[in-house]
XYZ file of C-alpha atoms in Angstrom:
372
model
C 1.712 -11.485 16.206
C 2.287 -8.011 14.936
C -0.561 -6.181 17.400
C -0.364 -7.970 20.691
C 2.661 -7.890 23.588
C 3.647 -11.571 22.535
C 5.488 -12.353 26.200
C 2.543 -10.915 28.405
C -0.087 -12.968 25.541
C 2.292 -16.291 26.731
C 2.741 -15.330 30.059
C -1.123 -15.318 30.332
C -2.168 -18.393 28.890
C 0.402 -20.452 30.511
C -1.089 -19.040 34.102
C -4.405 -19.608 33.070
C -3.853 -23.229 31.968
C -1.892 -23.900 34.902
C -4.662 -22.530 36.764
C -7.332 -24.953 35.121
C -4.869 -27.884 35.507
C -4.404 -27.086 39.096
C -8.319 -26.824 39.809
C -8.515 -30.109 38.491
C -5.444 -31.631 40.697
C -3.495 -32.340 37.427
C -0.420 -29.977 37.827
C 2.750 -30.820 40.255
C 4.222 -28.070 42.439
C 7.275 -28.249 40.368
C 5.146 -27.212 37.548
C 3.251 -24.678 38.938
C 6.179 -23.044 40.376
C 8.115 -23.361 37.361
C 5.000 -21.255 35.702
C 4.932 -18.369 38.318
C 8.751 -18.187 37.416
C 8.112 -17.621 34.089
C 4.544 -15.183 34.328
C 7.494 -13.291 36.476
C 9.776 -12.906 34.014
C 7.407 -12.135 30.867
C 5.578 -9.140 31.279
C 2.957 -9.729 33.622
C -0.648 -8.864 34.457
C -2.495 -8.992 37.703
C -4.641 -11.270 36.403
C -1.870 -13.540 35.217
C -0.034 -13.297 38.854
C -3.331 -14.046 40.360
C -3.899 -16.949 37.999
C -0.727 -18.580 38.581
C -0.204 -17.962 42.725
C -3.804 -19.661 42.814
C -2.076 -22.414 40.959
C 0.782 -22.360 43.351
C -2.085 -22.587 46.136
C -3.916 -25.240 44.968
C -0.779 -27.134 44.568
C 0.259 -26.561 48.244
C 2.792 -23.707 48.065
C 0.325 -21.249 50.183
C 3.662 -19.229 50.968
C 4.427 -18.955 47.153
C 0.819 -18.067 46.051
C 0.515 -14.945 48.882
C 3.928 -13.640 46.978
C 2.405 -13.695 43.845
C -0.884 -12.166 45.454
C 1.290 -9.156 46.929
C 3.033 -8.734 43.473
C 0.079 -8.785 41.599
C -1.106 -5.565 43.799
C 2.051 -3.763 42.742
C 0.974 -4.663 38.814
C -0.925 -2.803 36.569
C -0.840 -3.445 32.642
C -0.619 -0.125 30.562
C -3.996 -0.170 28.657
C -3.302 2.796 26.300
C 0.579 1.798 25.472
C 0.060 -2.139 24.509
C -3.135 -4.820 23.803
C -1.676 -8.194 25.588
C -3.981 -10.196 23.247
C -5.533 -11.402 26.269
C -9.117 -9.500 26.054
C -7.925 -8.201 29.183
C -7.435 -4.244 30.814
C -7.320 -2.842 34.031
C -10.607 -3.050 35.228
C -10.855 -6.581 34.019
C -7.800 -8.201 35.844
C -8.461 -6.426 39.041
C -12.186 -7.761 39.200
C -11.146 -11.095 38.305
C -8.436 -10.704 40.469
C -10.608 -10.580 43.358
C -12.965 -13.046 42.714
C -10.144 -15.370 42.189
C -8.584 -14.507 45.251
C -11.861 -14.610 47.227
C -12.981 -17.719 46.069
C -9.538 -20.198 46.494
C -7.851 -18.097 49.337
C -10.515 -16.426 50.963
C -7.562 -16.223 54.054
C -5.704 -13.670 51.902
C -6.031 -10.318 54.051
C -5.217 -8.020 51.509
C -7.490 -8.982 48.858
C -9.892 -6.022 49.648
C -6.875 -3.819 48.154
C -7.931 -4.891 44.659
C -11.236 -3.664 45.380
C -10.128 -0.236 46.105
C -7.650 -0.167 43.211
C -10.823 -1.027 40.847
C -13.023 1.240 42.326
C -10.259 4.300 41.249
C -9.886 2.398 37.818
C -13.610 2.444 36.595
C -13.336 6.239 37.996
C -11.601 6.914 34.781
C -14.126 4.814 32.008
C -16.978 5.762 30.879
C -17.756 2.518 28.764
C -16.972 -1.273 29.830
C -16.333 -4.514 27.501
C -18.407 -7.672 27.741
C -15.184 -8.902 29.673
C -15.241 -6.032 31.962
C -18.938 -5.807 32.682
C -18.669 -10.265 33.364
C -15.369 -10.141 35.845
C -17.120 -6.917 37.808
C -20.139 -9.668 38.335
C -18.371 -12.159 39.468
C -16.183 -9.381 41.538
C -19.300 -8.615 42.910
C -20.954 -12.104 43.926
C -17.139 -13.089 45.501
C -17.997 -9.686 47.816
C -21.420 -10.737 48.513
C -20.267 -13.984 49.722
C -17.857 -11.786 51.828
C -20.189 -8.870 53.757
C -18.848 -6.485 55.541
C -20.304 -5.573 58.814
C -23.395 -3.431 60.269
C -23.713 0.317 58.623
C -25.805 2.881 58.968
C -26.324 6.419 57.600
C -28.843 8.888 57.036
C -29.215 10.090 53.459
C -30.853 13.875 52.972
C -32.935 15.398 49.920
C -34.603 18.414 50.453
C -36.207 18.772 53.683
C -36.881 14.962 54.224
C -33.876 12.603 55.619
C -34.107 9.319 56.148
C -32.316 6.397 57.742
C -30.994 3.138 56.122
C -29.041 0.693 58.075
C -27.897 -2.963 56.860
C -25.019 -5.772 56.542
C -23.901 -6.130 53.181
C -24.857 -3.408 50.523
C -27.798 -1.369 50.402
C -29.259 0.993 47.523
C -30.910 4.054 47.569
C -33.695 4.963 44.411
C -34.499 8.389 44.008
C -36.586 8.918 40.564
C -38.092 11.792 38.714
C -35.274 13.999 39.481
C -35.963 14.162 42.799
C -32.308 14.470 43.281
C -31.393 16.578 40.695
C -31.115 19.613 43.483
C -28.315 17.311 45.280
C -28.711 15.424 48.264
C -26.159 14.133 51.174
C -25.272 11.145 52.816
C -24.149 11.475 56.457
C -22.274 8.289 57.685
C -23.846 7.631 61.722
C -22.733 4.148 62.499
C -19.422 2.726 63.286
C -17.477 1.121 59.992
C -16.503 3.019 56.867
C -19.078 3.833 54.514
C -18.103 3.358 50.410
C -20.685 5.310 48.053
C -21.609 4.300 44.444
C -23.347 6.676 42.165
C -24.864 6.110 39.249
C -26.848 8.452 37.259
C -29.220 7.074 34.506
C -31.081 9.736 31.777
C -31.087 10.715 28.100
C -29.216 13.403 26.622
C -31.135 16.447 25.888
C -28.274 17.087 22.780
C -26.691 15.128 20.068
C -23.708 12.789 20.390
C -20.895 15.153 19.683
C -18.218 13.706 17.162
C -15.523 11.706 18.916
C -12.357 10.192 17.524
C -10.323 7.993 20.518
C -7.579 6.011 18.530
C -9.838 5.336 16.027
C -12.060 7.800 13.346
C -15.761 6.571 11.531
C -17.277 8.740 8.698
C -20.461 8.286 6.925
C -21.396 9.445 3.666
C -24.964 7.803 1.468
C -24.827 7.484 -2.697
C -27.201 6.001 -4.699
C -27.074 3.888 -6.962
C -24.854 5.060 -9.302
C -22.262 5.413 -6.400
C -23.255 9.528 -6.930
C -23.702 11.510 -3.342
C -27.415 12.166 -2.545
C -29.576 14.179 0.043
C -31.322 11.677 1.841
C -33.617 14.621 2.904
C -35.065 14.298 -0.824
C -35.660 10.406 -1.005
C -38.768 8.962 -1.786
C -40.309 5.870 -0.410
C -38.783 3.003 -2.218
C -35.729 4.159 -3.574
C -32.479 2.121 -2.849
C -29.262 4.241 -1.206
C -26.047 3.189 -0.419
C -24.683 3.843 2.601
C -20.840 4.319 2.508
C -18.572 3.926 6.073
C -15.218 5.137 6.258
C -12.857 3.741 9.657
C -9.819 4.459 10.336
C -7.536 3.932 13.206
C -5.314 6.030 14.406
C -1.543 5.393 15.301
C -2.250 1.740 16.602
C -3.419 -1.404 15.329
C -7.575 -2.791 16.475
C -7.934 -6.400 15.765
C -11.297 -6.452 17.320
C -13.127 -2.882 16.104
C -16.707 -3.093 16.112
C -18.275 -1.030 13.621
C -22.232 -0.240 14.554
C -24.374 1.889 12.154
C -27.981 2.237 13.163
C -30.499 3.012 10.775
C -32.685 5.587 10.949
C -36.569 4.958 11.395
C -38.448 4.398 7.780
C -35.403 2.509 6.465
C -34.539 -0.872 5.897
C -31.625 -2.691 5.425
C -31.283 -4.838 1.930
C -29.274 -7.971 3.126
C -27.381 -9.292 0.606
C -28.053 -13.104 1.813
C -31.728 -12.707 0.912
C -32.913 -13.780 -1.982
C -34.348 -10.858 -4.307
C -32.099 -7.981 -2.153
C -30.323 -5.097 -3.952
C -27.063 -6.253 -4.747
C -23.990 -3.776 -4.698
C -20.977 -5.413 -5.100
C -20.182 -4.406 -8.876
C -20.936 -0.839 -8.053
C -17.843 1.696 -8.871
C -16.927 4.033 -5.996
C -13.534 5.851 -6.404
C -12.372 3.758 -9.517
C -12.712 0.776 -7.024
C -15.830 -1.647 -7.484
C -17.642 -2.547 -3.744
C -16.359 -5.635 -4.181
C -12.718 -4.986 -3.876
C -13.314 -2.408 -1.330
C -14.335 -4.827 1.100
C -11.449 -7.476 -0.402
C -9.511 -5.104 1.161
C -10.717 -4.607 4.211
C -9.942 -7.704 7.004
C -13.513 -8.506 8.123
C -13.985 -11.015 10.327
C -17.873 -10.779 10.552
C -21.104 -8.985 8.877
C -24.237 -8.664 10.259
C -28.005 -7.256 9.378
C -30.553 -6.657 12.160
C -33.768 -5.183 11.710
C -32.485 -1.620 13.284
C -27.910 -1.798 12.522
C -25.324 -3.197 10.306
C -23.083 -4.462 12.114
C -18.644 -5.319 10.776
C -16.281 -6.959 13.024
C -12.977 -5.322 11.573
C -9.390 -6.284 12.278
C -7.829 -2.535 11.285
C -3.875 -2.958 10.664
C -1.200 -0.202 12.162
C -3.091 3.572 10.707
C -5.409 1.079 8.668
C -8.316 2.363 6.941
C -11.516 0.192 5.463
C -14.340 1.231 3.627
C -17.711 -0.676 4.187
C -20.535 -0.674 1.902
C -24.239 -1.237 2.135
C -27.945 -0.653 1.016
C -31.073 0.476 2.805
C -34.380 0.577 1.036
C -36.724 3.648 2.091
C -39.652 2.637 3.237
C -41.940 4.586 5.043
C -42.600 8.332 4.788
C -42.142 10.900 7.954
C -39.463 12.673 9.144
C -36.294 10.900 10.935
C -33.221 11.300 12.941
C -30.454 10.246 11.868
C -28.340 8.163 14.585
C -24.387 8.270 14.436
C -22.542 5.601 13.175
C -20.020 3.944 16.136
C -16.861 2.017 16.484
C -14.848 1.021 19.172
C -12.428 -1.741 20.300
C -14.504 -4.558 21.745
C -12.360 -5.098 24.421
C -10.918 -1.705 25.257
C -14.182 0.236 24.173
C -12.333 3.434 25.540
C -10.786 3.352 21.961
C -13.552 4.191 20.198
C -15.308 7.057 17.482
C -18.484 8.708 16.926
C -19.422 9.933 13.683
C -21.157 13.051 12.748
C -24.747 13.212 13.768
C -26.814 15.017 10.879
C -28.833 18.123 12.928
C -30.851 18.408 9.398
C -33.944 14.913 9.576
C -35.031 13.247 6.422
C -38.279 13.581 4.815
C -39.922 11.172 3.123
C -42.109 12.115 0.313
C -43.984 10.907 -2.597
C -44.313 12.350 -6.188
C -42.006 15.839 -6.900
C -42.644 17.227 -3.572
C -39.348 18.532 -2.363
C -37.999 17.369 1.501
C -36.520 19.793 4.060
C -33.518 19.649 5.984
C -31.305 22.075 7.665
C -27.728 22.638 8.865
C-alpha cells in the first residue's frame, strides 16, 4: 500500500494462484473463469492475462484461454508511470509470457508475437533484474524446445567470409577486435534470419554521474565526523564513509545501494567483535545512530570488496548510510562509484561521482597526491 498499483498487485496474485491451483487440477472452470473476469477488470499485465487464460486452459475452456492470450498481446504495463508490486516490467511478463504459453498451449499460433514484442523491449534497457535475466531463460529454453527451421547465411569481416548454416540458433565469436572495423551478415537460405548482438569490453573512461529517478552521493569523515582527503591517509587509520540517496519524484521499496571499496581498504563490520564502532558519532547534530533509525532498511551487508543496504526510500525520500573502512595497505587506488538502483526496475538507478584524483597511502609525514 502507498507505492504499488493495489488492483494490478491483486489482479496478479489471484492469476498466479489460480494458475498453480489449476496445474495441480484443484480449480473448477467456474473459478478460473470467474478469475480471468476479474484480472480483466483490474488493471492487467500480460503476465497476469497469460497466467490466468493458462488457468482457463488447464481447466478446459481452450476457447477462453486463446482470448486471454490475444488480449494479453494488446497489454503492456507502463514501467516508468506505476510499480504493480509484482517484481514484474515489460521485459519480464513478455518472457514469461512465452514460456508459459509455449509450455501449456504450445498450439497457440501467435505466441511467437511475444517474442518479437520482447526483442523491441530489451532494445530500450541497458540493465536487467534477477527477474528479467530468469524469465528471458526460461523464454529461451521454451524456444529451444520450439526450433525454427533450416538457415543459412554467410557472415563477412574483412576479406574472409564464411558460411554457417543450422536448425535452431547458431553463434558467431569474433575476439580481439577482430570486428571492431564492422562486418556483415548476408542472409542466403530460405526463412527469415533474426540477429542478436552483443558487444562485451571495458570502458576506456570513468562511469559518468547518473541520476535515473533516484540520486547517490558519497562523501568520507573521520572520526570525528570532520571531512578528510583520503589522498592523505595513512595505513591504519579508521574513515567513515558517509552515503547520501535520494529518490526522486517516486517512491523505491526495493533500492539497492552498492558501494565498492577501493583496493587497500577494508571494511570494519560492526558484527565483529573488536570492529570500530560508529554509531554514537555526531554528523549534522544527528548521532549515526538515529541517522540510520531513520532510514527504512530492510538489509545490511559487508563483503570483503562492498557494503551493501537494501533501502525502502518513501515518495522524494532521502537516507543517509554510515560506515567504516580501515586503511590497510599502502599504493595508490581508484576509487569505484558508489551505485543504486531499483532491484527490480534497475533502469531506475544512480551513479555517484567517480573521484579522477587516486589515494595514496603513506607512512610517517609524507604528504599523498591527488588531482582534480
Amino acid at each position: 500500500p502507498g507505492w504499488t498499483d493495489g488492483q494490478m498487485f491483486r489482479a496478479a496474485t489471484r492469476a498466479y494462484a489460480a494458475f498453480v491451483l489449476a496445474r495441480i487440477s484443484s480449480l473448477g472452470l467456474a473459478d478460473a473463469r470467474t478469475v480471468y473476469a476479474y484480472v480483466k477488470a483490474n488493471h492487467p499485465t500480460p503476465l497476469s492475462l497469460v497466467h490466468a487464460g493458462t488457468a482457463l486452459g488447464l481447466a478446459g475452456d481452450r476457447a477462453k484461454a486463446f482470448e486471454a492470450f490475444d488480449l494479453a498481446l494488446k497489454t503492456r504495463r507502463d514501467d516508468k508511470r506505476v510499480y504493480g508490486g509484482d517484481y514484474g516490467s515489460t521485459v519480464r511478463d513478455l518472457s514469461a509470457a512465452y514460456y508459459y504459453v509455449s509450455t501449456f498451449s504450445a498450439d497457440y499460433k501467435l505466441r511467437g508475437v511475444f517474442l518479437h514484442d520482447l526483442a523491441d523491449a530489451l532494445k530500450e534497457r541497458q540493465w536487467l533484474s534477477t527477474q528479467e535475466r530468469n524469465s528471458l531463460v526460461m523464454a529461451g529454453a521454451a524456444k529451444l524446445a520450439h526450433p525454427a527451421g533450416a538457415w543459412a547465411a554467410d557472415v563477412t569481416v574483412g576479406n574472409r567470409t564464411g558460411a554457417h548454416t543450422g536448425i535452431g540458433p547458431g553463434r558467431v565469436i569474433f575476439t580481439k577486435g577482430t570486428a571492431a572495423g564492422g562486418f556483415t551478415v548476408k542472409n542466403t537460405g530460405k526463412s527469415d534470419l533474426y540477429l542478436d548482438l552483443v558487444l562485451t569490453g571495458y570502458p576506456n573512461s570513468l562511469p559518468a554521474p547518473q541520476s535515473h529517478g533516484v540520486s547517490i552521493s558519497r562523501q568520507f569523515l573521520d572520526t570525528s565526523a570532520k571531512p578528510v582527503d583520503i589522498s592523505k591517509v595513512v595505513s591504519g587509520d579508521r574513515i567513515i564513509v558517509a552515503l547520501k540517496v535520494q529518490a526522486q519524484k517516486q517512491q523505491l521499496p526495493h533500492a539497492l545501494v552498492v558501494d565498492m571499496l577501493p583496493a587497500g581498504f577494508e571494511l570494519e563490520d560492526p558484527n565483529v567483535s573488536g570492529s570500530f564502532l560508529i554509531d554514537d558519532i555526531k554528523v549534522d547534530d544527528k548521532t549515526v545512530s538515529q541517522w540510520h533509525k531513520d532510514c527504512n532498511t530492510a538489509h545490511t551487508e559487508y563483503r570483503d570488496d562492498r557494503f551493501i543496504a537494501a533501502l525502502n526510500l518513501g515518495y522524494n525520500g532521502t537516507c543517509r548510510i554510515f560506515y567504516a573502512v580501515r586503511v590497510v595497505s599502502p599504493g595508490v587506488f581508484k576509487v569505484p562509484p558508489s551505485l543504486v538502483e531499483d532491484m527490480y526496475r534497475p533502469y531506475i538507478r544512480g551513479v555517484g561521482k567517480t573521484p579522477v584524483w587516486t589515494i595514496v597511502q603513506t607512512r610517517g609525514n609524507a604528504p599523498g597526491t591527488g588531482e582534480k
